[in-house]
Short mmCIF file of C-alpha atoms in Angstrom, two decimals:
data_model
loop_
_atom_site.label_atom_id
_atom_site.label_comp_id
_atom_site.label_asym_id
_atom_site.label_seq_id
_atom_site.Cartn_x
_atom_site.Cartn_y
_atom_site.Cartn_z
CA UNK A 1 0.04 0.08 0.05
CA UNK A 2 1.03 3.50 -0.65
CA UNK A 3 0.46 6.77 1.07
CA UNK A 4 1.36 10.37 0.93
CA UNK A 5 3.01 10.56 4.23
CA UNK A 6 5.02 7.76 5.82
CA UNK A 7 4.01 6.75 9.42
CA UNK A 8 6.13 8.76 11.99
CA UNK A 9 7.26 11.26 9.13
CA UNK A 10 4.67 14.02 9.83
CA UNK A 11 4.00 16.96 7.70
CA UNK A 12 6.66 19.48 6.75
CA UNK A 13 6.85 22.09 9.24
CA UNK A 14 4.86 20.36 11.95
CA UNK A 15 6.39 19.40 15.35
CA UNK A 16 5.13 18.22 18.79
CA UNK A 17 3.33 21.53 19.25
CA UNK A 18 0.92 20.67 16.26
CA UNK A 19 -1.75 19.39 18.67
CA UNK A 20 -2.21 23.06 19.80
CA UNK A 21 -3.43 23.71 16.23
CA UNK A 22 -6.72 22.45 14.54
CA UNK A 23 -5.98 19.14 13.07
CA UNK A 24 -8.88 19.15 10.44
CA UNK A 25 -6.55 19.99 7.54
CA UNK A 26 -3.86 17.66 8.59
CA UNK A 27 -6.42 14.89 8.97
CA UNK A 28 -7.55 15.49 5.40
CA UNK A 29 -4.06 15.29 4.14
CA UNK A 30 -2.73 12.28 5.97
CA UNK A 31 -5.80 10.05 6.09
CA UNK A 32 -5.40 6.75 7.86
CA UNK A 33 -1.89 7.76 9.08
CA UNK A 34 -3.03 10.94 11.07
CA UNK A 35 -3.88 9.43 14.37
CA UNK A 36 -1.27 6.52 14.44
CA UNK A 37 1.37 9.38 13.71
CA UNK A 38 -0.05 11.64 16.67
CA UNK A 39 -0.25 8.70 18.98
CA UNK A 40 3.42 7.58 18.02
CA UNK A 41 4.88 11.02 18.84
CA UNK A 42 3.00 10.81 22.23
CA UNK A 43 4.29 7.24 22.85
CA UNK A 44 0.80 5.76 22.45
CA UNK A 45 -0.52 7.81 25.28
CA UNK A 46 -3.89 9.69 24.89
CA UNK A 47 -3.34 12.51 22.66
CA UNK A 48 -5.12 16.00 23.37
CA UNK A 49 -5.85 17.77 20.09
CA UNK A 50 -8.33 20.13 18.48
CA UNK A 51 -10.23 19.05 15.42
CA UNK A 52 -13.09 20.65 13.52
CA UNK A 53 -12.63 23.58 16.09
CA UNK A 54 -13.43 21.43 19.04
CA UNK A 55 -11.24 20.02 21.91
CA UNK A 56 -10.72 16.45 21.34
CA UNK A 57 -8.61 13.38 22.54
CA UNK A 58 -7.52 10.40 20.65
CA UNK A 59 -7.29 6.94 22.21
CA UNK A 60 -6.48 3.41 21.09
CA UNK A 61 -6.37 -0.15 22.36
CA UNK A 62 -8.77 -2.75 23.85
CA UNK A 63 -9.15 -0.77 26.96
CA UNK A 64 -9.89 2.32 24.96
CA UNK A 65 -12.70 0.53 23.12
CA UNK A 66 -14.18 -0.55 26.41
CA UNK A 67 -14.06 3.01 27.48
CA UNK A 68 -15.48 4.31 24.38
CA UNK A 69 -18.35 2.04 24.23
CA UNK A 70 -19.46 2.68 27.88
CA UNK A 71 -22.73 4.68 27.71
CA UNK A 72 -21.89 6.19 30.98
CA UNK A 73 -18.91 7.90 29.12
CA UNK A 74 -19.69 8.98 25.81
CA UNK A 75 -22.78 9.76 23.57
CA UNK A 76 -23.10 9.59 19.66
CA UNK A 77 -25.64 11.83 18.52
CA UNK A 78 -23.83 15.18 19.09
CA UNK A 79 -20.48 13.83 18.01
CA UNK A 80 -21.18 12.75 14.43
CA UNK A 81 -20.14 15.46 12.02
CA UNK A 82 -23.18 16.75 9.74
CA UNK A 83 -21.42 15.66 6.59
CA UNK A 84 -21.24 12.07 7.86
CA UNK A 85 -24.88 11.96 8.96
CA UNK A 86 -26.09 13.78 5.66
CA UNK A 87 -24.24 11.18 3.52
CA UNK A 88 -23.40 7.97 5.35
CA UNK A 89 -26.12 7.28 7.95
CA UNK A 90 -29.03 9.73 7.11
CA UNK A 91 -30.90 12.16 9.60
CA UNK A 92 -32.64 10.33 12.23
CA UNK A 93 -30.79 6.94 11.75
CA UNK A 94 -30.07 4.47 14.68
CA UNK A 95 -26.47 5.68 14.60
CA UNK A 96 -27.54 9.13 15.70
CA UNK A 97 -29.43 7.89 18.84
CA UNK A 98 -28.41 7.17 22.44
CA UNK A 99 -29.82 5.62 25.53
CA UNK A 100 -33.23 4.09 25.58
CA UNK A 101 -34.05 5.41 22.16
CA UNK A 102 -31.05 3.73 20.62
CA UNK A 103 -31.70 0.49 22.26
CA UNK A 104 -35.49 0.42 21.15
CA UNK A 105 -34.46 1.13 17.59
CA UNK A 106 -31.36 -1.11 17.78
CA UNK A 107 -33.73 -4.00 18.59
CA UNK A 108 -35.29 -3.65 15.18
CA UNK A 109 -31.90 -4.22 13.63
CA UNK A 110 -31.03 -7.11 15.82
CA UNK A 111 -34.22 -8.84 14.79
CA UNK A 112 -33.31 -8.15 11.10
CA UNK A 113 -29.75 -8.73 10.93
CA UNK A 114 -28.66 -11.21 13.46
CA UNK A 115 -31.02 -14.34 12.78
CA UNK A 116 -30.87 -17.43 10.38
CA UNK A 117 -31.70 -15.21 7.46
CA UNK A 118 -28.06 -14.46 6.98
CA UNK A 119 -27.55 -17.68 5.33
CA UNK A 120 -30.30 -16.85 2.86
CA UNK A 121 -28.56 -13.57 1.91
CA UNK A 122 -25.32 -15.34 1.64
CA UNK A 123 -26.90 -17.80 -0.75
CA UNK A 124 -28.46 -15.00 -2.90
CA UNK A 125 -25.20 -13.43 -2.98
CA UNK A 126 -23.33 -16.48 -4.25
CA UNK A 127 -26.02 -17.06 -6.93
CA UNK A 128 -25.76 -13.37 -7.99
CA UNK A 129 -21.98 -13.58 -8.29
CA UNK A 130 -22.16 -17.03 -10.28
CA UNK A 131 -24.57 -15.39 -12.77
CA UNK A 132 -22.54 -12.12 -13.14
CA UNK A 133 -19.23 -13.98 -13.46
CA UNK A 134 -20.74 -15.92 -16.53
CA UNK A 135 -21.33 -12.58 -18.16
CA UNK A 136 -17.76 -11.43 -17.53
CA UNK A 137 -16.33 -14.29 -19.70
CA UNK A 138 -14.73 -12.96 -22.98
CA UNK A 139 -15.11 -9.36 -22.11
CA UNK A 140 -11.90 -7.12 -22.46
CA UNK A 141 -11.77 -6.51 -18.66
CA UNK A 142 -14.24 -6.07 -15.91
CA UNK A 143 -13.96 -3.93 -12.72
CA UNK A 144 -14.33 -6.18 -9.79
CA UNK A 145 -15.28 -3.49 -7.28
CA UNK A 146 -18.05 -2.02 -9.41
CA UNK A 147 -19.18 -5.63 -10.46
CA UNK A 148 -19.26 -6.70 -6.77
CA UNK A 149 -21.36 -3.83 -5.72
CA UNK A 150 -23.83 -4.66 -8.41
CA UNK A 151 -23.77 -8.42 -7.37
CA UNK A 152 -24.46 -7.37 -3.71
CA UNK A 153 -27.09 -4.96 -4.31
CA UNK A 154 -29.05 -7.39 -6.45
CA UNK A 155 -28.99 -9.88 -3.60
CA UNK A 156 -29.55 -7.65 -0.60
CA UNK A 157 -32.60 -5.88 -2.42
CA UNK A 158 -34.14 -9.36 -3.03
CA UNK A 159 -33.51 -10.40 0.56
CA UNK A 160 -34.96 -7.20 2.02
CA UNK A 161 -37.90 -7.51 -0.28
CA UNK A 162 -37.29 -4.10 -2.16
CA UNK A 163 -38.85 -4.44 -5.72
CA UNK A 164 -36.03 -3.26 -8.13
CA UNK A 165 -36.02 -3.92 -11.85
CA UNK A 166 -32.92 -4.96 -13.73
CA UNK A 167 -32.85 -1.65 -15.33
CA UNK A 168 -32.96 0.32 -11.99
CA UNK A 169 -30.34 -1.95 -10.34
CA UNK A 170 -26.99 -0.31 -11.80
CA UNK A 171 -28.21 3.14 -10.78
CA UNK A 172 -29.17 1.95 -7.28
CA UNK A 173 -25.85 0.13 -6.77
CA UNK A 174 -23.81 3.31 -7.99
CA UNK A 175 -25.95 5.48 -5.50
CA UNK A 176 -25.29 3.09 -2.53
CA UNK A 177 -21.64 3.11 -3.23
CA UNK A 178 -21.59 6.93 -3.78
CA UNK A 179 -23.10 7.31 -0.26
CA UNK A 180 -19.95 5.53 1.38
CA UNK A 181 -17.40 7.03 -1.04
CA UNK A 182 -18.31 10.59 -0.37
CA UNK A 183 -18.95 10.49 3.53
CA UNK A 184 -15.42 11.79 4.61
CA UNK A 185 -14.32 14.23 1.90
CA UNK A 186 -15.50 17.62 0.58
CA UNK A 187 -15.92 18.31 -3.07
CA UNK A 188 -17.45 16.39 -5.87
CA UNK A 189 -17.43 12.94 -3.97
CA UNK A 190 -19.58 14.36 -1.19
CA UNK A 191 -21.90 16.26 -3.56
CA UNK A 192 -22.61 13.10 -5.38
CA UNK A 193 -23.23 11.31 -1.97
CA UNK A 194 -25.71 13.87 -0.87
CA UNK A 195 -27.44 13.72 -4.23
CA UNK A 196 -27.54 9.93 -4.04
CA UNK A 197 -29.02 9.92 -0.58
CA UNK A 198 -31.81 12.47 -1.23
CA UNK A 199 -32.63 10.43 -4.44
CA UNK A 200 -32.72 7.09 -2.58
CA UNK A 201 -34.51 8.35 0.50
CA UNK A 202 -37.23 9.79 -1.72
CA UNK A 203 -37.38 6.45 -3.68
CA UNK A 204 -37.50 4.14 -0.68
CA UNK A 205 -39.91 6.53 1.16
CA UNK A 206 -42.54 5.88 -1.69
CA UNK A 207 -41.91 2.07 -1.44
CA UNK A 208 -42.56 2.22 2.18
CA UNK A 209 -45.80 4.13 1.75
CA UNK A 210 -46.72 1.40 -0.95
CA UNK A 211 -46.13 -1.47 1.54
CA UNK A 212 -48.34 0.33 4.06
CA UNK A 213 -51.10 0.96 1.51
CA UNK A 214 -50.85 -2.32 -0.15
CA UNK A 215 -49.79 -0.95 -3.51
CA UNK A 216 -46.30 -2.59 -2.96
CA UNK A 217 -46.31 -6.38 -2.30
CA UNK A 218 -43.61 -7.70 -0.26
CA UNK A 219 -43.03 -10.91 1.90
CA UNK A 220 -44.47 -10.40 5.45
CA UNK A 221 -41.22 -11.25 6.95
CA UNK A 222 -38.98 -9.11 4.58
CA UNK A 223 -37.04 -6.06 6.06
CA UNK A 224 -39.12 -3.63 4.04
CA UNK A 225 -42.32 -4.90 5.54
CA UNK A 226 -40.92 -5.08 9.21
CA UNK A 227 -39.60 -1.49 8.83
CA UNK A 228 -42.81 -0.15 7.13
CA UNK A 229 -44.85 -1.39 10.07
CA UNK A 230 -42.42 -0.79 12.86
CA UNK A 231 -43.59 1.54 15.65
CA UNK A 232 -42.16 3.90 18.16
CA UNK A 233 -44.33 5.29 20.87
CA UNK A 234 -47.11 3.70 19.19
CA UNK A 235 -46.64 5.48 15.91
CA UNK A 236 -44.98 4.19 12.71
CA UNK A 237 -41.93 5.88 11.39
CA UNK A 238 -42.24 8.70 9.00
CA UNK A 239 -41.55 7.59 5.63
CA UNK A 240 -38.22 9.25 5.31
CA UNK A 241 -36.82 7.82 8.40
CA UNK A 242 -38.22 4.45 7.52
CA UNK A 243 -36.31 4.87 4.23
CA UNK A 244 -33.20 5.85 6.14
CA UNK A 245 -33.29 2.69 8.17
CA UNK A 246 -33.80 0.52 5.07
CA UNK A 247 -30.76 2.18 3.45
CA UNK A 248 -28.95 1.39 6.59
CA UNK A 249 -29.25 -2.35 5.62
CA UNK A 250 -28.75 -2.24 1.90
CA UNK A 251 -25.99 0.50 1.82
CA UNK A 252 -23.45 -1.24 4.27
CA UNK A 253 -24.19 -4.56 2.54
CA UNK A 254 -23.28 -3.18 -0.75
CA UNK A 255 -20.21 -1.53 0.95
CA UNK A 256 -18.69 -5.14 1.30
CA UNK A 257 -17.53 -4.53 -2.40
CA UNK A 258 -14.64 -2.62 -0.77
CA UNK A 259 -13.53 -5.72 1.00
CA UNK A 260 -13.98 -7.93 -2.10
CA UNK A 261 -11.67 -5.53 -4.02
CA UNK A 262 -9.27 -5.71 -1.20
CA UNK A 263 -9.45 -9.53 -1.29
CA UNK A 264 -8.53 -9.72 -4.97
CA UNK A 265 -5.57 -7.25 -4.03
CA UNK A 266 -4.57 -9.79 -1.26
CA UNK A 267 -4.89 -12.71 -3.68
CA UNK A 268 -2.75 -10.93 -6.10
CA UNK A 269 0.07 -10.23 -3.46
CA UNK A 270 -0.30 -13.63 -1.66
CA UNK A 271 -1.56 -16.30 -3.99
CA UNK A 272 -0.74 -19.08 -1.80
CA UNK A 273 -4.07 -18.33 0.11
CA UNK A 274 -6.08 -19.15 -2.91
CA UNK A 275 -6.02 -22.94 -2.58
CA UNK A 276 -7.65 -23.24 0.97
CA UNK A 277 -10.33 -20.55 -0.33
CA UNK A 278 -10.88 -22.65 -3.42
CA UNK A 279 -11.24 -25.90 -1.61
CA UNK A 280 -13.97 -24.40 0.75
CA UNK A 281 -11.86 -24.53 4.05
CA UNK A 282 -14.52 -22.70 6.17
CA UNK A 283 -12.12 -22.13 9.19
CA UNK A 284 -9.51 -20.67 6.82
CA UNK A 285 -12.13 -18.67 5.02
CA UNK A 286 -13.19 -17.04 8.24
CA UNK A 287 -9.64 -16.39 9.09
CA UNK A 288 -8.95 -14.75 5.70
CA UNK A 289 -12.06 -12.61 6.06
CA UNK A 290 -10.96 -11.33 9.49
CA UNK A 291 -7.45 -10.59 8.18
CA UNK A 292 -8.91 -8.65 5.23
CA UNK A 293 -10.86 -6.58 7.74
CA UNK A 294 -7.92 -6.02 10.02
CA UNK A 295 -5.29 -5.39 7.44
CA UNK A 296 -6.84 -3.20 4.83
CA UNK A 297 -8.16 0.33 5.55
CA UNK A 298 -11.90 1.08 6.00
CA UNK A 299 -12.97 3.08 8.98
CA UNK A 300 -10.18 5.35 10.08
CA UNK A 301 -11.53 6.24 13.40
CA UNK A 302 -14.72 6.52 15.32
CA UNK A 303 -16.02 9.54 17.36
CA UNK A 304 -18.03 10.09 20.54
CA UNK A 305 -18.48 12.89 22.99
CA UNK A 306 -17.75 12.77 26.75
CA UNK A 307 -21.11 13.35 28.82
CA UNK A 308 -19.23 14.19 31.94
CA UNK A 309 -15.84 14.84 33.12
CA UNK A 310 -13.53 11.56 32.74
CA UNK A 311 -10.17 10.42 32.79
CA UNK A 312 -8.52 7.82 30.67
CA UNK A 313 -4.89 6.72 31.45
CA UNK A 314 -4.31 9.80 33.43
CA UNK A 315 -5.53 12.15 30.72
CA UNK A 316 -8.35 14.40 31.61
CA UNK A 317 -11.37 14.42 29.41
CA UNK A 318 -13.67 17.33 30.22
CA UNK A 319 -17.47 16.96 29.52
CA UNK A 320 -18.11 17.86 25.96
CA UNK A 321 -14.82 16.76 24.65
CA UNK A 322 -14.68 14.87 21.35
CA UNK A 323 -13.22 11.42 21.88
CA UNK A 324 -11.64 9.67 18.73
CA UNK A 325 -11.08 5.93 18.84
CA UNK A 326 -8.14 5.13 16.41
CA UNK A 327 -9.48 1.98 14.58
CA UNK A 328 -6.86 1.84 11.79
CA UNK A 329 -4.16 2.27 14.55
CA UNK A 330 -5.60 -0.41 16.66
CA UNK A 331 -5.65 -2.84 13.80
CA UNK A 332 -1.94 -2.18 13.26
CA UNK A 333 -0.82 -2.11 16.79
CA UNK A 334 2.27 -4.52 17.42
CA UNK A 335 1.27 -4.86 21.06
CA UNK A 336 -1.99 -6.60 19.94
CA UNK A 337 -1.15 -8.20 16.55
CA UNK A 338 2.16 -9.87 15.78
CA UNK A 339 3.82 -8.46 12.67
CA UNK A 340 0.82 -6.17 12.24
CA UNK A 341 1.83 -4.99 8.67
CA UNK A 342 2.13 -8.45 7.35
CA UNK A 343 -1.03 -10.09 5.86
CA UNK A 344 -1.37 -13.31 7.84
CA UNK A 345 -4.77 -14.94 7.85
CA UNK A 346 -3.19 -17.83 10.15
CA UNK A 347 -3.08 -15.39 13.03
CA UNK A 348 -7.02 -16.01 13.23
CA UNK A 349 -6.87 -19.86 13.08
CA UNK A 350 -7.65 -21.11 16.72
CA UNK A 351 -7.82 -17.61 17.96
CA UNK A 352 -10.79 -16.36 20.04
CA UNK A 353 -11.61 -12.77 18.85
CA UNK A 354 -12.42 -10.58 21.70
CA UNK A 355 -15.11 -7.87 21.52
CA UNK A 356 -12.66 -5.11 21.90
CA UNK A 357 -9.87 -6.49 19.71
CA UNK A 358 -11.12 -6.50 16.01
CA UNK A 359 -13.21 -3.57 15.55
CA UNK A 360 -13.85 -2.72 11.78
CA UNK A 361 -17.45 -2.31 12.70
CA UNK A 362 -17.16 -1.14 16.19
CA UNK A 363 -16.49 -2.91 19.54
CA UNK A 364 -18.39 -4.48 22.21
CA UNK A 365 -21.71 -6.39 22.08
CA UNK A 366 -23.77 -5.57 19.12
CA UNK A 367 -26.96 -6.49 20.88
CA UNK A 368 -26.50 -3.84 23.81
CA UNK A 369 -24.12 -1.25 22.22
CA UNK A 370 -23.26 0.64 19.25
CA UNK A 371 -21.35 -2.25 17.26
CA UNK A 372 -22.86 -2.82 13.92
CA UNK A 373 -25.28 -5.64 14.08
CA UNK A 374 -24.81 -6.13 10.20
CA UNK A 375 -21.16 -7.41 11.01
CA UNK A 376 -22.17 -10.90 10.72
CA UNK A 377 -23.87 -10.03 7.36
CA UNK A 378 -20.31 -8.60 6.13
CA UNK A 379 -18.58 -11.74 7.33
CA UNK A 380 -20.98 -14.26 5.64
CA UNK A 381 -21.24 -12.26 2.39
CA UNK A 382 -17.61 -11.63 2.15
CA UNK A 383 -16.86 -15.41 2.93
CA UNK A 384 -19.07 -16.50 0.18
CA UNK A 385 -17.55 -14.06 -2.47
CA UNK A 386 -13.85 -14.67 -1.53
CA UNK A 387 -14.25 -18.47 -2.05
CA UNK A 388 -16.03 -17.86 -5.34
CA UNK A 389 -13.34 -15.39 -6.38
CA UNK A 390 -10.49 -18.02 -5.55
CA UNK A 391 -12.43 -20.56 -7.65
CA UNK A 392 -12.79 -18.08 -10.72
CA UNK A 393 -10.40 -18.47 -13.62
CA UNK A 394 -9.23 -14.87 -14.17
CA UNK A 395 -5.90 -12.93 -14.22
CA UNK A 396 -5.10 -9.17 -13.83
CA UNK A 397 -4.13 -7.17 -16.73
CA UNK A 398 -1.57 -4.42 -16.26
CA UNK A 399 -3.12 -1.68 -13.85
CA UNK A 400 -2.12 0.40 -10.71
CA UNK A 401 -3.32 -1.47 -7.60
CA UNK A 402 -1.69 0.80 -5.23
CA UNK A 403 -3.78 2.02 -2.27
CA UNK A 404 -3.47 5.57 -1.14
CA UNK A 405 -3.93 5.78 2.62
CA UNK A 406 -4.71 9.51 2.25
CA UNK A 407 -7.96 8.81 0.53
CA UNK A 408 -10.93 7.91 2.82
CA UNK A 409 -12.34 5.35 2.27
CA UNK A 410 -9.35 3.94 0.55
CA UNK A 411 -9.62 1.62 -2.54
CA UNK A 412 -7.03 0.11 -4.81
CA UNK A 413 -6.70 2.86 -7.62
CA UNK A 414 -7.70 0.53 -10.38
CA UNK A 415 -10.76 -0.88 -8.43
CA UNK A 416 -9.23 -4.22 -9.34
CA UNK A 417 -9.72 -4.98 -12.84
CA UNK A 418 -9.96 -8.67 -14.07
CA UNK A 419 -10.00 -10.49 -17.36
CA UNK A 420 -11.99 -13.76 -17.15
CA UNK A 421 -11.11 -15.80 -20.37
#
């Protein structure tokens, strides 16, 4: 992987007093390297700083994750920047709630995303991939990232009961990708994300109204039906909020396309891992999936806000301080992972993963905290796709597969182009 700044190198002209200055611009320049660099200069201690014009502190490690996910310490709804809510999560989403409101809404997602239906979704994804792969044969080249997003979007809309025509699907997949791709950057990517969210909230809001009126027919146990008839305080969600929450199922599922592209990148760099995946070794497949989610960059950090005066490892955290949990830094911490910058799926063979160690989708118990309840979907879908990718007869034509760690979310520059003879 490449990056514009080496870890530990810093930005020209910066020094240890840099934390006295607002770090927003530096964060935008350095991307995933930003917090690890700061923490290294502070000997992995909590780092007081300023970002987005606010007092903040950066923390990392399993103890930090426990601290971060303690509802007596932090809240989320005031910590999420408006651009992130406006593009990635949506106004009124479960991610923006705290306390009892969060627990009540979260129960909806637990029921939808943590049951036996995950196997059904994985099967649909596999069938969608097989169908698509046949159409790739003989083409000059295909872009795996884009094709994977289309494959997953087709499967997850079927699974959730959302009626989508074949003609509508490519634009839907592109919009779901845009919401993720533009959440952390100003400029054209952010504008595309905003437009995509507005478009899909209106579209799904009408579907929700159709389910309620009977004009849209969907299975009784489908997510669209459950969300359409879900009630809070005795009242159904307004159509836009219901659409937001339905998007919070199909959007993150489609975002697994990032990990599919990273998996192809890994198989190109370390082809010895292809055989156990091709052979359907479930234990190795799970280990490979975990290592992809650990090794490759996706969420750089998470944010919460102190609800009262706190201390962490001797660092005072006054009420109202923004607390940043360094996710990328934790996944590359030599104290937690042996040879953290080596891609080694075997590290997960026979290893019990703690709730506060591997945190690409948050930490703690998803049933009671803010950890994403869709994590099991990510693991199941990615496991299905990496096995099929390993069995697929393809080669990589000349292309630039570098990964720029200054870009959030990161992605191989070529988006992984394949030729399937």
